[in-house]
Amino acid sequence: MPKLIENSGFNVSIDSDDPEKPKVQIPDGGEDNYERRQRKVLLMEAISQLEDDDQRFVILKRLQGYNSKEIATLLQKKWQKYGIKKYNNKKELVVPNAAYVDVRTQRAKENLKKIIVNIK
Amino acid sequence: MEITNDILAAYVEGNVSDSDREEIRQYLADNPEQLETVMIMMDEDYDIQLEGSHRFNNADSFNSELDNLLDDVSKVPTISLSPISKSVLPMMSMAAKNSVDNYCAIRCEGIALRKLDVEVDDDELIEESKKDGIIKEHGTALFNIGKLAGKRGLNVAHRYNCAFEDISNALAENDVVLAVVDSSELLGFNESESEQDREGFSPNHVVVVNSINEEQITIVDTSSSNAEDVYTIPHFACAWDDSSNYLIIISKNNKYVPHPIDLAEVPISGDLLELREAIAENAHEVWAFNRMKEGWSYGPFRDDENKLHPDLIPYNRLPESEKEYDREMAMNTIKLVQKLGWELKKKL
């Protein structure tokens, strides 16, 4: 006799031995439930689709535990590594700082939302 | 399918079929610890690290950062997903969400208050703003800028669609002018930034205007290390344009000139016209209810002493001139809601 549990209004059999019945995915009860884990997967996929190199860089370094100031230093290293030089509208050489990183981070978050909405 | 590192690498590069991608997504949702591997594969510059290894050293740290990012992305307002039309005023946008500590609006008000001889401390203002709900997690909503000055008895005017002339006129009156700009455009990092900006306007930063002439504008930018920054008028215009030329003018001057938001161009038709009539009628009901609660009753002529009013009758019996007053108020409310970027939809 299968036991029945309540799951969002539906009765789901969890120990039926009927091979005809499809397997049922039971969501976790904790905070990081299955749906949230799926959203994290899509978020990671969206990061890989960020077109702007700096935006992808700051997001990945954020995930590695760095703060804005540290990421600015890392970005300087990156630009040095690839010989990247950027100039502002006053024709001054841009040196990434925490504010630059924060602007990139915010832009990245906005773009991530757009990408996630459109992910198939 | 067995999910190997090679398969994951192909997934990261987008070189898998749709059905394989689905399977890999399922695998990653079942095995979230693998997301860290995916992240490392994704980082072409993983070798760039700080000496002393500040980076994460356990899976919990990565998970926590990913959680934070997921929450932040979820909170990105949907309105920014489509270009903000020039016909919409971004009143609910957050100033300071792009700056270092999200407090630029508060710091600018601090500067304004001190200019107007009100001694305040920025840290105390920040605490007060948090307590009063003026500042939220992502910054200060544009309509909230000036509340600290208002609390201190100063006159505060919120004005959209301003011209540079409005700035110079206010400065000539010794008023303090705060302008809302797109920080990216103000800083003008590179050409690609202006490309991005075509996707939408980002009025996200407040500055104090110190002076202006025909060629340049001098501002105090609390995220800049300079005491003042000077921009050409076209450069500043580009950044200021993103807020629909929004100014907050703070003044000790008692001269009050109303500047209602121009709603003439906002279209209204169909169901919204019916809504206008319903709002107008209810506004009359609310007014009459409150008057009667205060002891007023119907009288053929207004008599403040005996609390009599000729309009304390059902809406349908009001003279057209009185109905028009309520209708105009209702019409302006509906138009304003649309102008500020909301959409009104009929449910039933």
GROMACS .gro file of C-alpha atoms in nm:
model
  468
    1MET     CA    1   0.000   0.000   0.000
    2PRO     CA    2   0.174   0.320  -0.108
    3LYS     CA    3   0.191   0.604   0.139
    4LEU     CA    4   0.054   0.938   0.027
    5ILE     CA    5   0.207   1.273   0.106
    6GLU     CA    6   0.073   1.616   0.035
    7ASN     CA    7   0.277   1.812  -0.216
    8SER     CA    8   0.138   2.147  -0.321
    9GLY     CA    9  -0.211   2.015  -0.338
   10PHE     CA   10  -0.125   1.693  -0.521
   11ASN     CA   11  -0.102   1.346  -0.375
   12VAL     CA   12   0.223   1.187  -0.483
   13SER     CA   13   0.312   0.825  -0.443
   14ILE     CA   14   0.669   0.795  -0.321
   15ASP     CA   15   0.713   0.424  -0.266
   16SER     CA   16   0.501   0.264  -0.530
   17ASP     CA   17   0.669  -0.032  -0.691
   18ASP     CA   18   0.454  -0.004  -1.001
   19PRO     CA   19   0.706   0.016  -1.290
   20GLU     CA   20   0.437   0.172  -1.510
   21LYS     CA   21   0.424   0.483  -1.299
   22PRO     CA   22   0.668   0.765  -1.385
   23LYS     CA   23   0.934   0.865  -1.133
   24VAL     CA   24   0.845   1.171  -0.931
   25GLN     CA   25   1.093   1.444  -0.841
   26ILE     CA   26   1.031   1.546  -0.483
   27PRO     CA   27   1.145   1.903  -0.417
   28ASP     CA   28   1.362   1.959  -0.112
   29GLY     CA   29   1.196   2.125   0.179
   30GLY     CA   30   1.496   2.348   0.253
   31GLU     CA   31   1.571   2.697   0.126
   32ASP     CA   32   1.783   2.579  -0.163
   33ASN     CA   33   1.506   2.378  -0.320
   34TYR     CA   34   1.514   2.221  -0.662
   35GLU     CA   35   1.361   2.520  -0.835
   36ARG     CA   36   1.623   2.753  -0.689
   37ARG     CA   37   1.899   2.517  -0.797
   38GLN     CA   38   1.755   2.522  -1.150
   39ARG     CA   39   1.761   2.901  -1.141
   40LYS     CA   40   2.124   2.893  -1.034
   41VAL     CA   41   2.205   2.671  -1.332
   42LEU     CA   42   2.036   2.917  -1.567
   43LEU     CA   43   2.218   3.203  -1.398
   44MET     CA   44   2.554   3.035  -1.460
   45GLU     CA   45   2.454   2.972  -1.820
   46ALA     CA   46   2.358   3.339  -1.853
   47ILE     CA   47   2.700   3.446  -1.720
   48SER     CA   48   2.865   3.249  -1.998
   49GLN     CA   49   2.653   3.447  -2.246
   50LEU     CA   50   2.752   3.793  -2.122
   51GLU     CA   51   2.898   3.965  -2.425
   52ASP     CA   52   3.099   4.229  -2.244
   53ASP     CA   53   3.432   4.081  -2.129
   54ASP     CA   54   3.464   4.316  -1.832
   55GLN     CA   55   3.113   4.238  -1.713
   56ARG     CA   56   3.178   3.863  -1.727
   57PHE     CA   57   3.513   3.910  -1.556
   58VAL     CA   58   3.375   4.111  -1.261
   59ILE     CA   59   3.090   3.865  -1.207
   60LEU     CA   60   3.318   3.559  -1.211
   61LYS     CA   61   3.566   3.723  -0.975
   62ARG     CA   62   3.277   3.820  -0.746
   63LEU     CA   63   3.180   3.452  -0.736
   64GLN     CA   64   3.539   3.377  -0.639
   65GLY     CA   65   3.495   3.589  -0.329
   66TYR     CA   66   3.664   3.915  -0.426
   67ASN     CA   67   3.525   4.259  -0.337
   68SER     CA   68   3.504   4.556  -0.577
   69LYS     CA   69   3.841   4.702  -0.483
   70GLU     CA   70   4.013   4.368  -0.527
   71ILE     CA   71   3.838   4.307  -0.858
   72ALA     CA   72   3.957   4.650  -0.977
   73THR     CA   73   4.315   4.537  -0.908
   74LEU     CA   74   4.251   4.209  -1.089
   75LEU     CA   75   4.105   4.397  -1.384
   76GLN     CA   76   4.415   4.615  -1.402
   77LYS     CA   77   4.619   4.293  -1.417
   78LYS     CA   78   4.395   4.161  -1.694
   79TRP     CA   79   4.423   4.477  -1.902
   80GLN     CA   80   4.798   4.469  -1.852
   81LYS     CA   81   4.809   4.104  -1.957
   82TYR     CA   82   4.620   4.167  -2.282
   83GLY     CA   83   4.757   4.517  -2.345
   84ILE     CA   84   4.409   4.670  -2.312
   85LYS     CA   85   4.392   5.049  -2.281
   86LYS     CA   86   4.065   5.238  -2.247
   87TYR     CA   87   4.010   5.611  -2.261
   88ASN     CA   88   3.723   5.820  -2.129
   89ASN     CA   89   3.553   6.103  -2.314
   90LYS     CA   90   3.816   6.343  -2.189
   91LYS     CA   91   4.078   6.125  -2.365
   92GLU     CA   92   4.219   6.028  -2.026
   93LEU     CA   93   4.345   5.677  -1.966
   94VAL     CA   94   4.095   5.482  -1.756
   95VAL     CA   95   4.232   5.298  -1.456
   96PRO     CA   96   3.972   5.058  -1.319
   97ASN     CA   97   3.868   5.139  -0.965
   98ALA     CA   98   3.593   5.013  -0.734
   99ALA     CA   99   3.337   5.250  -0.889
  100TYR     CA  100   3.422   5.120  -1.236
  101VAL     CA  101   3.375   4.765  -1.111
  102ASP     CA  102   3.043   4.852  -0.947
  103VAL     CA  103   2.913   5.006  -1.268
  104ARG     CA  104   3.017   4.695  -1.463
  105THR     CA  105   2.860   4.471  -1.197
  106GLN     CA  106   2.529   4.655  -1.211
  107ARG     CA  107   2.524   4.649  -1.592
  108ALA     CA  108   2.604   4.278  -1.580
  109LYS     CA  109   2.314   4.210  -1.342
  110GLU     CA  110   2.076   4.395  -1.572
  111ASN     CA  111   2.202   4.200  -1.872
  112LEU     CA  112   2.186   3.870  -1.681
  113LYS     CA  113   1.819   3.931  -1.611
  114LYS     CA  114   1.756   3.993  -1.980
  115ILE     CA  115   1.949   3.682  -2.082
  116ILE     CA  116   1.773   3.459  -1.828
  117VAL     CA  117   1.432   3.576  -1.950
  118ASN     CA  118   1.528   3.471  -2.303
  119ILE     CA  119   1.707   3.144  -2.225
  120LYS     CA  120   1.531   2.851  -2.390
  121MET     CA  121   2.471   1.041  -2.101
  122GLU     CA  122   2.769   1.041  -1.870
  123ILE     CA  123   2.853   1.399  -1.777
  124THR     CA  124   3.228   1.437  -1.800
  125ASN     CA  125   3.442   1.748  -1.771
  126ASP     CA  126   3.469   1.754  -2.150
  127ILE     CA  127   3.091   1.759  -2.179
  128LEU     CA  128   3.071   2.037  -1.922
  129ALA     CA  129   3.338   2.233  -2.111
  130ALA     CA  130   3.135   2.199  -2.431
  131TYR     CA  131   2.825   2.312  -2.241
  132VAL     CA  132   3.010   2.619  -2.110
  133GLU     CA  133   3.114   2.706  -2.466
  134GLY     CA  134   2.760   2.652  -2.596
  135ASN     CA  135   2.866   2.356  -2.812
  136VAL     CA  136   2.598   2.106  -2.713
  137SER     CA  137   2.265   2.014  -2.865
  138ASP     CA  138   1.940   2.138  -2.710
  139SER     CA  139   1.858   1.793  -2.572
  140ASP     CA  140   2.209   1.754  -2.425
  141ARG     CA  141   2.183   2.099  -2.272
  142GLU     CA  142   1.859   2.001  -2.100
  143GLU     CA  143   2.023   1.688  -1.963
  144ILE     CA  144   2.325   1.881  -1.837
  145ARG     CA  145   2.102   2.140  -1.672
  146GLN     CA  146   1.918   1.860  -1.494
  147TYR     CA  147   2.250   1.708  -1.389
  148LEU     CA  148   2.375   2.041  -1.250
  149ALA     CA  149   2.051   2.100  -1.062
  150ASP     CA  150   2.089   1.753  -0.912
  151ASN     CA  151   2.460   1.812  -0.844
  152PRO     CA  152   2.491   2.181  -0.758
  153GLU     CA  153   2.844   2.133  -0.627
  154GLN     CA  154   2.946   2.098  -0.993
  155LEU     CA  155   2.848   2.461  -1.058
  156GLU     CA  156   3.177   2.566  -0.906
  157THR     CA  157   3.360   2.356  -1.166
  158VAL     CA  158   3.149   2.520  -1.436
  159MET     CA  159   3.241   2.862  -1.300
  160ILE     CA  160   3.613   2.780  -1.310
  161MET     CA  161   3.579   2.649  -1.667
  162MET     CA  162   3.401   2.968  -1.761
  163ASP     CA  163   3.676   3.193  -1.630
  164GLU     CA  164   3.933   3.229  -1.907
  165ASP     CA  165   4.133   3.444  -1.668
  166TYR     CA  166   4.124   3.210  -1.372
  167ASP     CA  167   4.501   3.246  -1.346
  168ILE     CA  168   4.456   3.612  -1.259
  169GLN     CA  169   4.431   3.610  -0.882
  170LEU     CA  170   4.557   3.826  -0.600
  171GLU     CA  171   4.864   3.717  -0.415
  172GLY     CA  172   4.785   3.592  -0.071
  173SER     CA  173   4.483   3.413  -0.214
  174HIS     CA  174   4.183   3.617  -0.105
  175ARG     CA  175   3.965   3.401  -0.323
  176PHE     CA  176   3.713   3.156  -0.192
  177ASN     CA  177   3.851   2.845  -0.032
  178ASN     CA  178   3.542   2.638   0.013
  179ALA     CA  179   3.223   2.549  -0.167
  180ASP     CA  180   3.010   2.731   0.089
  181SER     CA  181   3.173   3.059  -0.002
  182PHE     CA  182   3.099   3.007  -0.373
  183ASN     CA  183   2.742   2.905  -0.295
  184SER     CA  184   2.690   3.208  -0.081
  185GLU     CA  185   2.819   3.442  -0.355
  186LEU     CA  186   2.601   3.265  -0.613
  187ASP     CA  187   2.300   3.301  -0.383
  188ASN     CA  188   2.367   3.672  -0.346
  189LEU     CA  189   2.402   3.715  -0.720
  190LEU     CA  190   2.082   3.522  -0.788
  191ASP     CA  191   1.893   3.740  -0.542
  192ASP     CA  192   2.042   4.059  -0.686
  193VAL     CA  193   1.955   3.960  -1.043
  194SER     CA  194   1.603   3.866  -0.934
  195LYS     CA  195   1.564   4.212  -0.784
  196VAL     CA  196   1.666   4.397  -1.100
  197PRO     CA  197   1.350   4.593  -1.180
  198THR     CA  198   1.166   4.464  -1.483
  199ILE     CA  199   1.123   4.820  -1.606
  200SER     CA  200   1.492   4.828  -1.695
  201LEU     CA  201   1.444   4.534  -1.927
  202SER     CA  202   1.298   4.751  -2.195
  203PRO     CA  203   1.410   5.097  -2.290
  204ILE     CA  204   1.253   5.362  -2.072
  205SER     CA  205   1.060   5.570  -2.316
  206LYS     CA  206   1.138   5.937  -2.317
  207SER     CA  207   0.770   5.985  -2.248
  208VAL     CA  208   0.808   5.814  -1.909
  209LEU     CA  209   0.950   5.986  -1.604
  210PRO     CA  210   1.176   5.751  -1.408
  211MET     CA  211   1.055   5.859  -1.065
  212MET     CA  212   1.091   5.513  -0.916
  213SER     CA  213   1.447   5.464  -1.042
  214MET     CA  214   1.707   5.434  -0.773
  215ALA     CA  215   1.976   5.694  -0.746
  216ALA     CA  216   2.310   5.558  -0.636
  217LYS     CA  217   2.262   5.195  -0.721
  218ASN     CA  218   2.575   5.213  -0.935
  219SER     CA  219   2.795   5.409  -0.702
  220VAL     CA  220   3.034   5.266  -0.453
  221ASP     CA  221   2.822   5.274  -0.141
  222ASN     CA  222   2.469   5.364  -0.264
  223TYR     CA  223   2.465   5.684  -0.058
  224CYS     CA  224   2.529   5.951  -0.323
  225ALA     CA  225   2.178   6.096  -0.292
  226ILE     CA  226   2.217   6.130   0.084
  227ARG     CA  227   2.567   6.276   0.061
  228CYS     CA  228   2.445   6.528  -0.198
  229GLU     CA  229   2.166   6.633   0.036
  230GLY     CA  230   2.427   6.670   0.308
  231ILE     CA  231   2.626   6.906   0.083
  232ALA     CA  232   2.307   7.097  -0.002
  233LEU     CA  233   2.212   7.138   0.363
  234ARG     CA  234   2.556   7.265   0.461
  235LYS     CA  235   2.550   7.510   0.169
  236LEU     CA  236   2.225   7.641   0.311
  237ASP     CA  237   2.380   7.676   0.659
  238VAL     CA  238   2.220   7.367   0.811
  239GLU     CA  239   2.495   7.182   0.991
  240VAL     CA  240   2.461   6.809   0.937
  241ASP     CA  241   2.686   6.506   0.945
  242ASP     CA  242   2.667   6.264   0.651
  243ASP     CA  243   2.687   5.953   0.868
  244GLU     CA  244   2.397   6.077   1.079
  245LEU     CA  245   2.198   6.156   0.764
  246ILE     CA  246   2.259   5.804   0.635
  247GLU     CA  247   2.134   5.654   0.961
  248GLU     CA  248   1.831   5.884   0.955
  249SER     CA  249   1.758   5.787   0.593
  250LYS     CA  250   1.767   5.420   0.677
  251LYS     CA  251   1.540   5.471   0.976
  252ASP     CA  252   1.291   5.676   0.774
  253GLY     CA  253   1.294   5.433   0.483
  254ILE     CA  254   1.427   5.700   0.247
  255ILE     CA  255   1.714   5.481   0.140
  256LYS     CA  256   1.654   5.124   0.034
  257GLU     CA  257   1.894   4.841  -0.032
  258HIS     CA  258   1.970   4.958  -0.384
  259GLY     CA  259   1.971   5.329  -0.325
  260THR     CA  260   1.731   5.619  -0.298
  261ALA     CA  261   1.424   5.641  -0.520
  262LEU     CA  262   1.437   5.963  -0.720
  263PHE     CA  263   1.117   6.095  -0.565
  264ASN     CA  264   1.269   6.055  -0.218
  265ILE     CA  265   1.562   6.287  -0.285
  266GLY     CA  266   1.511   6.606  -0.087
  267LYS     CA  267   1.313   6.454   0.199
  268LEU     CA  268   1.595   6.519   0.446
  269ALA     CA  269   1.602   6.885   0.344
  270GLY     CA  270   1.224   6.900   0.364
  271LYS     CA  271   1.234   6.765   0.719
  272ARG     CA  272   1.460   7.055   0.809
  273GLY     CA  273   1.213   7.314   0.688
  274LEU     CA  274   1.371   7.392   0.352
  275ASN     CA  275   1.175   7.425   0.030
  276VAL     CA  276   1.223   7.133  -0.205
  277ALA     CA  277   1.109   7.130  -0.566
  278HIS     CA  278   1.118   6.813  -0.778
  279ARG     CA  279   1.123   6.909  -1.143
  280TYR     CA  280   1.138   6.701  -1.460
  281ASN     CA  281   1.200   6.812  -1.818
  282CYS     CA  282   1.422   7.099  -1.707
  283ALA     CA  283   1.659   7.302  -1.923
  284PHE     CA  284   2.008   7.429  -1.845
  285GLU     CA  285   1.847   7.768  -1.802
  286ASP     CA  286   1.654   7.630  -1.504
  287ILE     CA  287   1.985   7.535  -1.343
  288SER     CA  288   2.141   7.878  -1.396
  289ASN     CA  289   1.824   8.052  -1.275
  290ALA     CA  290   1.816   7.845  -0.956
  291LEU     CA  291   2.187   7.903  -0.889
  292ALA     CA  292   2.134   8.276  -0.942
  293GLU     CA  293   1.876   8.263  -0.662
  294ASN     CA  294   2.138   8.093  -0.438
  295ASP     CA  295   1.936   7.772  -0.442
  296VAL     CA  296   2.113   7.438  -0.437
  297VAL     CA  297   2.065   7.224  -0.745
  298LEU     CA  298   2.092   6.847  -0.744
  299ALA     CA  299   2.084   6.678  -1.084
  300VAL     CA  300   2.020   6.310  -1.155
  301VAL     CA  301   2.241   6.154  -1.421
  302ASP     CA  302   2.349   5.823  -1.568
  303SER     CA  303   2.684   5.771  -1.397
  304SER     CA  304   2.820   5.557  -1.682
  305GLU     CA  305   2.760   5.832  -1.933
  306LEU     CA  306   2.896   6.095  -1.701
  307LEU     CA  307   3.216   5.902  -1.649
  308GLY     CA  308   3.211   5.819  -2.020
  309PHE     CA  309   3.423   5.511  -1.992
  310ASN     CA  310   3.429   5.399  -2.352
  311GLU     CA  311   3.245   5.382  -2.677
  312SER     CA  312   3.079   5.048  -2.603
  313GLU     CA  313   2.908   5.208  -2.304
  314SER     CA  314   2.716   5.444  -2.526
  315GLU     CA  315   2.617   5.146  -2.740
  316GLN     CA  316   2.474   4.976  -2.433
  317ASP     CA  317   2.288   5.283  -2.331
  318ARG     CA  318   2.073   5.266  -2.639
  319GLU     CA  319   1.900   4.979  -2.464
  320GLY     CA  320   1.766   5.200  -2.192
  321PHE     CA  321   1.825   5.494  -1.967
  322SER     CA  322   1.984   5.454  -1.628
  323PRO     CA  323   1.928   5.757  -1.408
  324ASN     CA  324   2.129   5.622  -1.119
  325HIS     CA  325   2.347   5.894  -0.974
  326VAL     CA  326   2.302   6.232  -0.809
  327VAL     CA  327   2.544   6.523  -0.830
  328VAL     CA  328   2.546   6.877  -0.693
  329VAL     CA  329   2.574   7.152  -0.953
  330ASN     CA  330   2.814   7.427  -0.843
  331SER     CA  331   2.816   7.649  -1.149
  332ILE     CA  332   2.725   7.656  -1.514
  333ASN     CA  333   2.803   7.868  -1.818
  334GLU     CA  334   2.741   7.831  -2.189
  335GLU     CA  335   3.029   7.589  -2.237
  336GLN     CA  336   3.070   7.389  -1.920
  337ILE     CA  337   2.919   7.278  -1.595
  338THR     CA  338   3.097   7.229  -1.263
  339ILE     CA  339   2.966   6.964  -1.028
  340VAL     CA  340   3.045   6.791  -0.702
  341ASP     CA  341   3.036   6.416  -0.760
  342THR     CA  342   3.053   6.227  -0.431
  343SER     CA  343   3.199   5.923  -0.604
  344SER     CA  344   3.484   6.127  -0.752
  345SER     CA  345   3.813   6.188  -0.575
  346ASN     CA  346   3.815   6.548  -0.702
  347ALA     CA  347   3.662   6.835  -0.507
  348GLU     CA  348   3.487   6.940  -0.828
  349ASP     CA  349   3.457   6.798  -1.177
  350VAL     CA  350   3.406   7.002  -1.492
  351TYR     CA  351   3.220   6.868  -1.796
  352THR     CA  352   3.130   7.019  -2.127
  353ILE     CA  353   2.762   7.099  -2.167
  354PRO     CA  354   2.704   6.833  -2.440
  355HIS     CA  355   2.875   6.567  -2.229
  356PHE     CA  356   2.672   6.648  -1.918
  357ALA     CA  357   2.353   6.678  -2.125
  358CYS     CA  358   2.401   6.322  -2.245
  359ALA     CA  359   2.416   6.190  -1.886
  360TRP     CA  360   2.143   6.420  -1.751
  361ASP     CA  361   1.908   6.337  -2.037
  362ASP     CA  362   1.867   5.985  -1.895
  363SER     CA  363   1.669   6.116  -1.598
  364SER     CA  364   1.433   6.315  -1.823
  365ASN     CA  365   1.632   6.617  -1.704
  366TYR     CA  366   1.536   6.575  -1.342
  367LEU     CA  367   1.640   6.837  -1.088
  368ILE     CA  368   1.587   6.867  -0.716
  369ILE     CA  369   1.609   7.232  -0.619
  370ILE     CA  370   1.658   7.300  -0.249
  371SER     CA  371   1.607   7.649  -0.125
  372LYS     CA  372   1.564   7.878   0.172
  373ASN     CA  373   1.375   8.108  -0.059
  374ASN     CA  374   1.002   8.119   0.011
  375LYS     CA  375   0.915   8.206  -0.347
  376TYR     CA  376   0.699   7.919  -0.465
  377VAL     CA  377   0.632   7.862  -0.833
  378PRO     CA  378   0.429   7.545  -0.904
  379HIS     CA  379   0.567   7.320  -1.176
  380PRO     CA  380   0.314   7.041  -1.235
  381ILE     CA  381   0.436   6.759  -1.457
  382ASP     CA  382   0.334   6.821  -1.816
  383LEU     CA  383   0.074   6.555  -1.896
  384ALA     CA  384  -0.061   6.706  -2.216
  385GLU     CA  385   0.101   6.445  -2.440
  386VAL     CA  386  -0.017   6.142  -2.239
  387PRO     CA  387  -0.293   5.967  -2.435
  388ILE     CA  388  -0.607   5.847  -2.257
  389SER     CA  389  -0.891   5.662  -2.421
  390GLY     CA  390  -1.139   5.372  -2.406
  391ASP     CA  391  -1.167   5.200  -2.070
  392LEU     CA  392  -0.952   5.462  -1.905
  393LEU     CA  393  -1.218   5.723  -1.978
  394GLU     CA  394  -1.468   5.507  -1.785
  395LEU     CA  395  -1.211   5.476  -1.508
  396ARG     CA  396  -1.180   5.853  -1.502
  397GLU     CA  397  -1.554   5.886  -1.434
  398ALA     CA  398  -1.540   5.619  -1.162
  399ILE     CA  399  -1.245   5.789  -0.992
  400ALA     CA  400  -1.415   6.126  -1.016
  401GLU     CA  401  -1.733   5.993  -0.858
  402ASN     CA  402  -1.546   5.816  -0.580
  403ALA     CA  403  -1.338   6.126  -0.509
  404HIS     CA  404  -1.667   6.309  -0.453
  405GLU     CA  405  -1.790   6.028  -0.225
  406VAL     CA  406  -1.471   6.043  -0.017
  407TRP     CA  407  -1.486   6.421   0.008
  408ALA     CA  408  -1.856   6.417   0.107
  409PHE     CA  409  -1.804   6.133   0.357
  410ASN     CA  410  -1.524   6.322   0.532
  411ARG     CA  411  -1.717   6.649   0.535
  412MET     CA  412  -2.023   6.481   0.690
  413LYS     CA  413  -1.800   6.310   0.944
  414GLU     CA  414  -1.679   6.656   1.044
  415GLY     CA  415  -2.040   6.769   1.095
  416TRP     CA  416  -2.114   6.931   0.761
  417SER     CA  417  -2.453   6.892   0.591
  418TYR     CA  418  -2.631   7.007   0.278
  419GLY     CA  419  -2.726   7.371   0.239
  420PRO     CA  420  -2.814   7.573  -0.071
  421PHE     CA  421  -2.517   7.803  -0.008
  422ARG     CA  422  -2.177   7.745   0.147
  423ASP     CA  423  -2.179   7.850   0.510
  424ASP     CA  424  -1.852   7.775   0.693
  425GLU     CA  425  -1.989   7.883   1.030
  426ASN     CA  426  -2.289   7.650   1.018
  427LYS     CA  427  -2.104   7.385   0.818
  428LEU     CA  428  -2.337   7.385   0.520
  429HIS     CA  429  -2.228   7.302   0.163
  430PRO     CA  430  -2.426   7.293  -0.162
  431ASP     CA  431  -2.219   7.003  -0.303
  432LEU     CA  432  -2.317   6.754  -0.034
  433ILE     CA  433  -2.545   6.577  -0.280
  434PRO     CA  434  -2.502   6.262  -0.493
  435TYR     CA  435  -2.244   6.295  -0.771
  436ASN     CA  436  -2.503   6.262  -1.048
  437ARG     CA  437  -2.680   6.572  -0.918
  438LEU     CA  438  -2.370   6.788  -0.906
  439PRO     CA  439  -2.354   7.070  -1.159
  440GLU     CA  440  -2.132   6.989  -1.459
  441SER     CA  441  -1.879   7.252  -1.350
  442GLU     CA  442  -1.823   7.063  -1.022
  443LYS     CA  443  -1.810   6.727  -1.197
  444GLU     CA  444  -1.546   6.869  -1.434
  445TYR     CA  445  -1.327   6.961  -1.137
  446ASP     CA  446  -1.337   6.599  -1.014
  447ARG     CA  447  -1.289   6.465  -1.366
  448GLU     CA  448  -0.980   6.678  -1.423
  449MET     CA  449  -0.831   6.554  -1.098
  450ALA     CA  450  -0.909   6.195  -1.200
  451MET     CA  451  -0.772   6.245  -1.551
  452ASN     CA  452  -0.448   6.391  -1.419
  453THR     CA  453  -0.411   6.101  -1.177
  454ILE     CA  454  -0.453   5.842  -1.453
  455LYS     CA  455  -0.218   6.027  -1.685
  456LEU     CA  456   0.040   6.071  -1.410
  457VAL     CA  457   0.037   5.700  -1.331
  458GLN     CA  458   0.114   5.630  -1.697
  459LYS     CA  459   0.369   5.907  -1.722
  460LEU     CA  460   0.557   5.761  -1.425
  461GLY     CA  461   0.589   5.428  -1.603
  462TRP     CA  462   0.300   5.221  -1.468
  463GLU     CA  463   0.050   5.040  -1.680
  464LEU     CA  464  -0.321   5.028  -1.602
  465LYS     CA  465  -0.496   4.711  -1.716
  466LYS     CA  466  -0.861   4.612  -1.678
  467LYS     CA  467  -0.901   4.280  -1.498
  468LEU     CA  468  -1.271   4.222  -1.540
   0.00000   0.00000   0.00000
